[in-house]
XYZ file of C-alpha atoms in Angstrom:
559
model
C 2.602 22.865 -26.161
C 3.405 21.764 -22.827
C 2.335 21.991 -19.156
C 3.626 23.602 -16.401
C 3.719 23.638 -12.347
C 4.885 27.680 -11.028
C 9.148 28.408 -10.854
C 8.422 31.111 -7.940
C 11.436 31.155 -5.970
C 9.617 30.489 -2.392
C 10.499 32.745 0.275
C 12.093 32.287 3.306
C 10.179 33.052 7.308
C 11.583 34.951 9.697
C 10.585 31.837 12.399
C 9.645 28.048 12.260
C 8.333 26.128 14.664
C 10.529 22.419 14.489
C 8.794 19.974 12.107
C 5.560 21.794 11.841
C 6.030 25.613 10.244
C 7.715 24.134 6.630
C 7.581 27.372 4.335
C 6.575 26.713 0.321
C 5.605 28.866 -2.076
C 3.287 27.104 -5.230
C 3.550 23.596 -6.605
C 4.030 21.710 -2.804
C 3.176 20.579 -0.122
C 3.863 19.787 3.187
C 4.438 16.121 4.147
C 7.112 13.965 6.627
C 7.066 11.627 9.552
C 5.991 13.449 12.966
C 7.791 14.751 15.546
C 9.731 12.369 17.432
C 8.475 9.120 15.028
C 10.928 7.569 13.451
C 10.138 5.315 10.174
C 10.664 2.342 11.248
C 8.300 2.950 14.030
C 5.596 4.437 10.951
C 6.299 0.659 8.540
C 5.773 -1.417 11.957
C 2.873 0.397 13.028
C 1.004 0.703 9.388
C 2.050 -3.200 8.838
C 0.498 -3.944 12.385
C -2.088 -2.168 11.519
C -2.088 -3.683 8.498
C -2.026 -6.970 9.831
C -5.370 -7.105 12.080
C -7.385 -5.349 8.985
C -5.567 -8.554 7.277
C -6.534 -11.348 10.668
C -8.365 -13.989 9.435
C -9.534 -15.919 12.688
C -7.483 -17.156 16.246
C -8.441 -17.461 18.723
C -6.468 -15.304 22.427
C -9.097 -16.138 25.033
C -11.316 -19.171 26.728
C -13.222 -20.726 24.050
C -17.500 -21.434 25.038
C -17.240 -24.561 23.432
C -13.698 -26.577 24.799
C -13.384 -28.122 21.612
C -11.814 -26.853 18.410
C -15.959 -27.021 15.627
C -14.899 -22.827 16.947
C -13.812 -20.750 17.250
C -13.167 -17.568 20.628
C -13.101 -14.360 18.235
C -13.536 -16.348 14.748
C -16.171 -17.557 12.769
C -15.024 -20.674 10.965
C -15.018 -23.862 11.775
C -12.749 -26.387 11.858
C -12.476 -29.476 11.402
C -10.233 -32.335 12.522
C -8.624 -33.788 9.757
C -8.433 -36.305 10.128
C -9.212 -37.110 12.921
C -7.795 -40.695 13.495
C -10.125 -40.830 17.307
C -7.885 -38.350 18.146
C -9.878 -35.479 20.094
C -8.768 -32.116 19.630
C -10.211 -28.156 22.941
C -9.633 -25.350 23.463
C -8.552 -24.752 27.251
C -7.886 -21.179 29.203
C -7.294 -20.076 25.834
C -4.444 -22.911 24.656
C -5.766 -25.658 21.844
C -3.865 -28.738 23.082
C -4.494 -32.515 22.010
C -7.010 -32.974 24.750
C -6.935 -37.593 23.886
C -5.389 -39.592 21.993
C -5.316 -42.705 20.367
C -2.360 -43.867 20.647
C -1.335 -44.159 17.330
C 2.154 -42.569 15.444
C -0.150 -40.722 13.619
C -0.397 -37.155 12.756
C -2.615 -34.589 13.629
C -4.485 -32.437 12.173
C -6.954 -29.821 13.087
C -7.448 -27.304 10.046
C -9.262 -23.901 9.738
C -9.642 -23.011 6.320
C -7.880 -20.217 4.351
C -5.905 -19.534 1.453
C -3.054 -20.165 -0.627
C -1.121 -16.454 0.474
C -1.439 -16.822 4.231
C 0.572 -15.035 6.949
C -0.411 -18.157 10.385
C 1.922 -18.127 13.725
C 1.584 -20.349 17.061
C 3.155 -19.552 20.565
C 4.011 -23.294 21.378
C 3.484 -22.884 25.460
C 4.139 -26.348 26.645
C 6.561 -28.343 23.709
C 5.437 -31.829 22.444
C 7.684 -33.492 19.935
C 6.783 -33.248 16.542
C 4.202 -30.117 17.254
C 3.716 -27.216 15.235
C 1.522 -25.846 12.335
C 0.635 -26.820 9.268
C -0.054 -24.997 6.350
C -0.356 -24.995 2.179
C -2.895 -27.915 3.050
C -4.726 -30.461 0.946
C -5.014 -33.559 2.505
C -2.691 -35.706 5.318
C -0.350 -36.495 1.954
C -0.226 -33.940 0.409
C 0.568 -30.933 2.700
C 3.617 -29.274 4.042
C 4.199 -27.911 8.355
C 6.411 -26.842 10.116
C 7.729 -29.005 13.545
C 10.126 -29.228 16.525
C 11.779 -31.876 16.949
C 13.113 -31.713 20.766
C 14.734 -35.059 20.491
C 17.455 -33.234 17.923
C 17.143 -30.007 18.874
C 16.070 -27.909 15.737
C 12.851 -26.482 13.571
C 12.049 -28.332 9.821
C 10.266 -27.748 7.659
C 8.036 -30.211 5.947
C 6.630 -31.142 2.611
C 4.713 -33.938 1.393
C 3.305 -34.708 -2.196
C 1.797 -37.974 -2.699
C 2.577 -39.136 0.693
C 6.319 -38.861 0.000
C 7.648 -36.497 2.705
C 11.285 -34.666 1.867
C 13.149 -31.916 4.488
C 13.213 -28.730 2.438
C 14.620 -26.349 5.000
C 15.676 -27.345 8.753
C 16.499 -25.098 11.186
C 19.224 -25.842 14.316
C 17.426 -23.512 17.013
C 16.393 -25.948 20.167
C 13.115 -25.160 20.572
C 12.284 -23.418 23.430
C 7.920 -23.240 24.888
C 7.104 -20.036 24.325
C 9.085 -20.133 20.312
C 6.534 -18.259 17.838
C 6.369 -20.118 14.793
C 5.299 -18.305 12.185
C 5.055 -19.185 8.009
C 4.207 -16.821 5.412
C 3.554 -18.151 2.246
C 3.508 -16.048 -1.106
C 2.734 -17.532 -4.654
C 5.415 -20.060 -4.388
C 7.482 -18.932 -1.757
C 7.014 -19.607 1.377
C 9.227 -18.287 3.925
C 9.484 -18.569 8.082
C 10.042 -17.102 11.064
C 11.116 -18.127 14.335
C 11.203 -15.673 17.088
C 10.532 -12.754 14.657
C 13.417 -13.321 13.336
C 13.988 -14.687 9.463
C 14.924 -18.383 9.006
C 14.765 -18.511 5.765
C 12.259 -20.214 2.883
C 11.993 -22.204 0.284
C 9.848 -21.873 -3.517
C 7.223 -24.305 -4.323
C 4.676 -25.000 -6.632
C 2.702 -27.757 -5.661
C 0.802 -25.877 -3.200
C -0.198 -23.042 -4.277
C -3.964 -23.634 -4.524
C -4.222 -24.893 -1.154
C -6.664 -23.672 1.420
C -5.961 -25.213 4.819
C -4.027 -24.306 8.099
C -3.869 -25.437 11.292
C -2.326 -26.964 14.553
C 0.527 -29.678 14.220
C 0.143 -32.399 16.963
C 2.128 -35.919 16.389
C 2.808 -38.983 18.935
C 1.606 -37.367 21.800
C -0.880 -34.953 23.128
C 1.549 -32.199 25.538
C 1.592 -29.771 22.844
C -0.196 -26.981 24.322
C -0.535 -23.649 21.628
C -1.009 -20.016 22.597
C -2.685 -17.579 20.145
C -2.976 -19.391 16.762
C -3.989 -16.474 14.264
C -4.116 -16.508 10.275
C -3.932 -13.431 8.389
C -4.488 -13.858 4.932
C -1.417 -12.386 2.769
C -0.933 -9.947 0.967
C 0.527 -9.918 -2.810
C 0.291 -6.107 -3.986
C 4.343 -5.234 -4.482
C 4.783 -1.518 -2.780
C 7.055 -0.319 -4.953
C 4.710 -0.668 -7.954
C 1.278 -0.071 -6.560
C 1.789 1.740 -3.446
C -0.204 2.345 -0.080
C -2.990 0.318 2.033
C -5.610 -0.849 0.267
C -9.113 1.767 2.021
C -6.522 4.452 1.190
C -7.871 6.553 -0.816
C -5.890 5.920 -3.632
C -6.343 2.188 -3.870
C -10.692 2.542 -2.994
C -12.666 2.309 -5.957
C -15.873 4.508 -5.732
C -18.997 4.519 -3.650
C -21.979 3.012 -4.567
C -23.402 5.309 -3.482
C -21.539 8.065 -4.524
C -23.176 11.304 -6.167
C -22.349 12.944 -9.404
C -22.618 16.628 -9.748
C -23.942 17.831 -12.801
C -22.393 21.143 -14.949
C -24.227 23.627 -13.676
C -22.375 22.811 -10.167
C -19.689 25.750 -9.173
C -16.599 23.296 -8.995
C -17.626 20.990 -11.619
C -18.703 24.736 -14.338
C -14.948 25.533 -13.171
C -13.348 22.547 -13.392
C -14.936 21.243 -17.388
C -14.697 24.816 -18.675
C -11.786 25.115 -21.121
C -11.645 29.131 -20.812
C -12.110 30.605 -17.269
C -11.670 34.648 -16.143
C -9.052 35.476 -19.386
C -7.305 32.407 -18.928
C -7.327 29.552 -21.806
C -7.274 26.071 -20.300
C -6.494 23.332 -22.730
C -6.228 19.699 -21.374
C -2.483 17.479 -20.370
C -1.114 14.183 -19.696
C 2.471 15.130 -18.037
C 5.033 12.835 -18.857
C 8.297 13.928 -19.948
C 8.715 17.277 -18.605
C 7.138 18.008 -14.995
C 6.249 14.393 -14.165
C 7.485 12.301 -11.008
C 10.184 10.028 -12.133
C 10.393 7.991 -9.558
C 14.607 5.621 -8.953
C 15.072 2.709 -7.005
C 18.174 1.933 -4.495
C 20.455 0.028 -3.427
C 23.320 -0.323 -0.691
C 26.078 0.100 -2.824
C 24.888 3.937 -3.954
C 26.058 6.698 -2.457
C 24.748 8.097 0.821
C 24.023 11.456 0.127
C 22.308 14.208 1.332
C 19.895 16.074 0.459
C 19.680 18.962 2.094
C 15.805 20.919 1.926
C 16.453 24.933 1.872
C 13.979 25.832 2.904
C 13.115 23.802 6.428
C 16.850 23.012 7.291
C 14.987 19.476 9.789
C 12.808 18.419 6.645
C 16.419 17.259 5.351
C 18.062 13.876 4.879
C 20.917 10.655 3.915
C 20.179 8.538 2.515
C 20.962 5.859 -0.843
C 20.587 8.106 -4.025
C 21.999 6.533 -7.452
C 24.425 8.323 -8.674
C 22.133 8.344 -12.049
C 19.062 8.907 -10.175
C 16.429 10.425 -12.061
C 15.320 14.564 -11.749
C 12.134 15.033 -13.881
C 13.178 17.358 -16.206
C 11.041 21.215 -15.720
C 11.474 23.001 -13.618
C 9.774 20.952 -10.910
C 12.523 19.122 -10.089
C 11.207 15.976 -8.749
C 13.368 13.364 -7.549
C 12.012 10.275 -5.782
C 14.075 8.110 -4.767
C 12.814 4.268 -3.325
C 15.065 2.709 -0.294
C 16.774 -0.062 -0.575
C 14.363 -2.481 2.541
C 11.903 -1.110 0.194
C 9.295 0.749 3.142
C 10.004 3.786 1.712
C 10.365 5.997 -1.251
C 12.270 10.188 -0.370
C 10.216 12.459 -2.244
C 11.864 15.596 -3.364
C 10.524 19.390 -5.398
C 13.295 21.521 -7.023
C 16.080 19.558 -7.163
C 19.567 20.419 -8.240
C 22.869 17.149 -8.022
C 25.712 19.184 -6.691
C 27.670 16.365 -6.500
C 26.630 12.045 -6.316
C 26.330 12.460 -3.205
C 25.280 15.739 -2.153
C 21.498 17.614 -2.807
C 19.477 20.969 -2.262
C 16.189 20.742 -2.434
C 13.078 22.669 -1.821
C 10.851 20.317 -0.124
C 11.796 16.371 1.054
C 9.548 14.170 3.001
C 9.865 9.868 2.929
C 6.509 8.448 2.564
C 5.838 5.409 4.233
C 4.866 2.719 1.015
C 2.959 0.892 3.449
C 1.223 4.236 4.406
C -1.875 6.258 3.459
C -0.269 8.378 1.408
C -1.792 11.527 3.173
C -0.814 14.250 4.565
C -0.677 16.441 6.839
C 3.717 16.724 6.604
C 3.377 13.591 4.405
C 4.033 14.549 0.437
C 6.120 16.949 -1.916
C 2.774 18.558 -3.153
C 0.266 20.902 -2.943
C -1.925 19.112 -1.355
C -0.374 17.897 1.410
C 0.090 13.893 0.879
C 2.243 11.800 -1.407
C 3.119 12.815 -5.163
C 3.751 9.460 -6.472
C 0.133 9.411 -5.396
C -2.665 8.915 -8.291
C 0.624 8.539 -10.596
C 0.450 6.546 -14.354
C 2.685 4.301 -13.184
C 4.863 2.706 -16.881
C 4.204 -1.332 -15.651
C 1.020 -0.337 -15.800
C 0.301 0.804 -19.574
C 4.247 -1.942 -20.786
C 2.093 -4.719 -22.353
C 4.951 -7.207 -21.500
C 5.672 -6.351 -17.682
C 4.595 -9.190 -15.935
C 2.777 -7.600 -13.373
C 0.811 -5.917 -17.024
C -3.052 -6.595 -15.933
C -4.447 -3.993 -19.265
C -6.069 -1.698 -16.343
C -5.628 1.096 -13.879
C -6.771 0.138 -10.535
C -6.357 2.895 -8.408
C -7.435 6.694 -8.517
C -5.156 9.688 -10.557
C -4.262 12.670 -9.601
C -4.679 15.646 -11.075
C -3.968 19.337 -10.840
C -5.712 22.551 -12.041
C -4.630 26.087 -13.081
C -5.119 28.689 -9.747
C -7.475 30.348 -11.374
C -9.928 26.585 -11.432
C -9.001 26.750 -7.638
C -11.025 28.209 -4.339
C -10.086 29.981 -1.622
C -12.212 30.836 0.948
C -10.090 31.777 3.742
C -6.641 32.853 5.605
C -3.669 34.078 4.946
C -0.567 30.841 3.725
C 0.223 29.250 6.728
C 0.255 25.692 8.648
C -1.361 25.397 11.930
C 0.445 23.431 15.269
C -1.705 20.044 13.682
C 0.599 20.911 9.867
C -2.466 22.049 8.611
C -2.663 24.951 6.175
C -4.140 27.952 7.282
C -4.431 29.271 3.838
C -8.480 27.358 3.386
C -10.733 26.295 0.613
C -8.653 22.722 0.441
C -11.493 20.303 1.457
C -9.766 16.093 2.056
C -8.229 14.851 1.611
C -5.754 17.549 1.090
C -4.122 19.064 4.359
C -3.501 22.574 2.663
C -3.075 24.305 -0.325
C -0.515 26.578 -2.014
C 1.192 29.114 -0.469
C 0.170 32.439 -2.089
C -3.732 30.998 -3.104
C -5.433 33.824 -1.443
C -4.209 35.373 -4.385
C -3.519 33.636 -7.095
C -7.011 31.429 -6.664
C -10.146 32.434 -8.330
C -12.555 29.707 -9.503
C -14.169 26.984 -6.829
C -12.364 23.855 -7.651
C -11.307 22.817 -3.925
C -7.952 21.476 -3.806
C -8.171 18.194 -2.629
C -11.976 17.244 -4.643
C -12.317 14.441 -5.815
C -14.018 14.007 -9.304
C -15.162 11.129 -11.558
C -16.809 10.070 -14.319
C -20.363 8.640 -13.685
C -21.414 5.116 -14.757
C -23.947 6.659 -16.275
C -21.520 7.016 -19.300
C -20.514 4.533 -21.806
C -17.638 4.882 -22.385
C -17.740 2.465 -25.075
C -19.317 4.886 -27.368
C -17.058 7.932 -26.538
C -15.217 6.809 -29.507
C -12.098 6.957 -26.961
C -8.218 4.834 -28.138
C -7.598 1.907 -26.509
C -5.013 3.157 -24.314
C -7.423 6.193 -23.303
C -10.384 4.039 -22.298
C -8.310 2.384 -19.811
C -7.586 5.232 -18.150
C -11.121 6.753 -18.972
C -12.041 2.412 -16.849
C -9.855 4.188 -14.247
C -11.733 7.176 -13.466
C -15.533 5.548 -14.106
C -14.332 2.977 -10.767
C -11.842 4.782 -8.977
C -12.321 8.671 -9.673
C -9.180 11.069 -9.462
C -7.748 14.293 -6.975
C -6.908 17.410 -6.902
C -4.162 17.753 -5.988
C -1.407 20.631 -8.309
C -1.529 23.961 -9.226
C -0.446 23.714 -13.646
C -0.581 26.961 -15.630
C -2.903 26.683 -18.307
C -4.288 23.146 -17.802
C -6.107 20.604 -15.867
C -2.725 18.273 -16.472
C -3.151 14.247 -15.460
C 0.302 12.799 -14.640
C 2.155 9.902 -16.020
C 5.722 8.319 -14.825
C 8.189 9.149 -18.292
C 9.816 5.555 -18.644
C 5.909 4.969 -19.388
C 6.078 4.104 -23.108
C 5.677 7.102 -25.845
C 1.996 5.456 -27.738
C 0.482 5.655 -24.297
C 0.856 8.337 -23.440
C 0.267 10.310 -27.311
C -2.752 8.659 -27.136
C -3.866 9.702 -23.754
C -2.935 13.295 -24.968
C -5.147 12.621 -27.734
C -8.690 12.072 -25.409
C -7.393 13.666 -22.492
C -9.429 17.254 -23.196
C -12.776 13.893 -23.271
C -11.676 12.575 -20.566
C -11.719 15.968 -18.793
C -15.387 16.615 -20.604
C -17.120 13.265 -18.782
C -16.032 14.247 -15.286
C -18.284 15.834 -12.441
C -17.255 16.788 -9.390
C -17.999 13.854 -6.619
C -20.612 14.715 -3.901
C -21.002 12.672 -1.020
C -16.955 11.972 -0.380
C -15.556 12.788 3.206
C -13.459 10.971 5.342
C -16.799 8.905 7.204
C -17.858 8.001 2.940
C -13.721 8.148 1.610
C -14.952 8.270 -1.996
C -18.381 8.357 -1.848
C -20.581 5.057 0.387
C -22.108 2.175 -0.460
C -20.325 -0.911 -1.700
C -17.368 -0.156 -4.254
C -18.034 0.100 -7.637
C -15.425 -2.925 -7.912
C -13.420 -5.325 -6.332
C -10.434 -3.317 -4.041
C -7.257 -3.946 -4.703
C -5.203 -7.629 -3.220
C -3.293 -6.418 0.159
C -0.486 -5.252 0.161
C 3.681 -8.297 0.257
C 5.466 -7.843 3.526
C 8.389 -5.924 2.658
C 10.882 -9.146 2.520
C 13.127 -10.337 4.171
C-alpha cells in the first residue's frame, strides 16, 4: 500500500506580483522571507526575540535601593558572596563596589541562575581584575572572566577546590564600554567580547553551579552597566527546530476542549469512507516524506530554480548526494552549514550537482515559528519539516533519544475530507490564500481547492487524543504508543492533502521496525483523535497551563 500527494502539473499565471503571488497547484504551500528581508535579518531578530524571552534578570536603570539586594527589573535576590566587609550598590543604572574592605580579596555579588546560562555585562569604568562570575558555587569553586589592565588582556579563571588555573587568555586590551559575554551550555563555555567570539573551553566540574554575578577585585573603581542574565537553551535546532512557543513545540493546554464524533470536522476526519472514497490510515516514510540533508561549505554551490516563480529561486550549498524523496512530490530539504536555516524544495529535479529545477522553494529559519505566510512548501503555508517524526526520536542508540516525541505532528488528509468555503485560488497582498476554508495557523490551502475540497476538515485544523483516553488500554505497540502519547500531549495539525488516506510523516532514515508498528497502529490512532475546538492565535494549542512541561529553549547557533 502507498499514499501520495497529487502530481498534477501546476499552471502558470499571466502576471505575478513580486514575492507575494507565487502560484501553486495541489499539494504545496507558500513560504519564504518578507520582501526586503535577508535570512540574516530574520535570524538576528528571531535570536534577539528568543533572548528577550529567556531574560532571567537584569538591571539597566537606577535601582530604588542603592544596594544590590534587589534589582530594578528583576525579582531575584542578590547576595554579596563573600561579604569581606564590602558593599555593592547601584547608582544611575551602574553597579559598583561602593565600599572596599581594603584587602586584595575578590568581591563577588551574585544572583541565582542556571548552569546553562548566558550572562553579559558592560564595563563602563575599568578596574583591575573586574568582570563577571559564572558557574559560581563558592569562593573556591567557580569560574570568572576578568580584565587584566596591567597586562592588556582578558582571561578566564577556573577555581576547583581553591586551585586556580587560566584555561583561556585573550590578547585584547580592555577598554571602557567593552561588553563581556559568556555562554555556558552543558560542558561548553564560550567567551565573546563586544559580540565577537574569542574562544572557548570544555569543563564538566561546574555544570551544576547555579550563580552568576559581578566581580570586583582590589579596588572599587569598576562600574558596570546593563548586567543581563539569560537562561541558555539546550535544544538543537537541526533536530527539533522552531521556537519553544511555536505551535509545533507547544504542549496542548489543559483548558483545551475536544469535539465529539458528531462534530462535522471530527466525523469527516475519522471516516473510513466519505463521498464514495475509501480512506485508510498510513505513515509516509520511504515515499512521499521529507528527507533532510546537512550541507557543508565544501559542498557544491548550487542554483535552485523555481519554475513557477523565479523570485523564489535560490543559490546555496547542496551536497551532490542530497536526498530527494521518492514519489512525485520529490521533496529535498537542505540544512545550511551554519545550521540556522533549512532550504525546502518541492517537485525537485537534479539536472546536475550544481543545478536543480523545483516547483517551489523557500528558505526557513530554524529559529523562527515554522509558520506562514510564505514560509514553507506545504499546502498549509508553513514549513514541511514541522511535525515530521524524526529519525533521532525513533532510534534508541541516538545520543539524544528519549523514547518520546515531544512536538505536534503533521498529518495530511484526502481532498474529500478537506473544507472549502469560498473564494478563488490566489494570494492577497500579504501572501494569504484567497481560497478560503483554512483556519489558523494555516495561511492558505491547495490551489484548486474550490473544485476538489468536498468535506469539513479545515486546512490547519488541530486534532488530538483527549486526556480521558487511557493509552495503556488501546492494545498499541510500543512505537504506536509513543505516537499516541505525542498526539495526547502535543496534538497534530492538518498540513496537506493526500489521496485515499490520512497520513502521518516519518523521516526516511527512521528505523523500518518503528514505521511498521506505527503503520499497524495508525488506524487506531486516528479513531481516537478529536478536533480541538478552542485552538486559535490567542490560545495556541488550547488555553490554560500546559499538559506537559515546555520543551527546552533553542541553543544559540554555534560560533
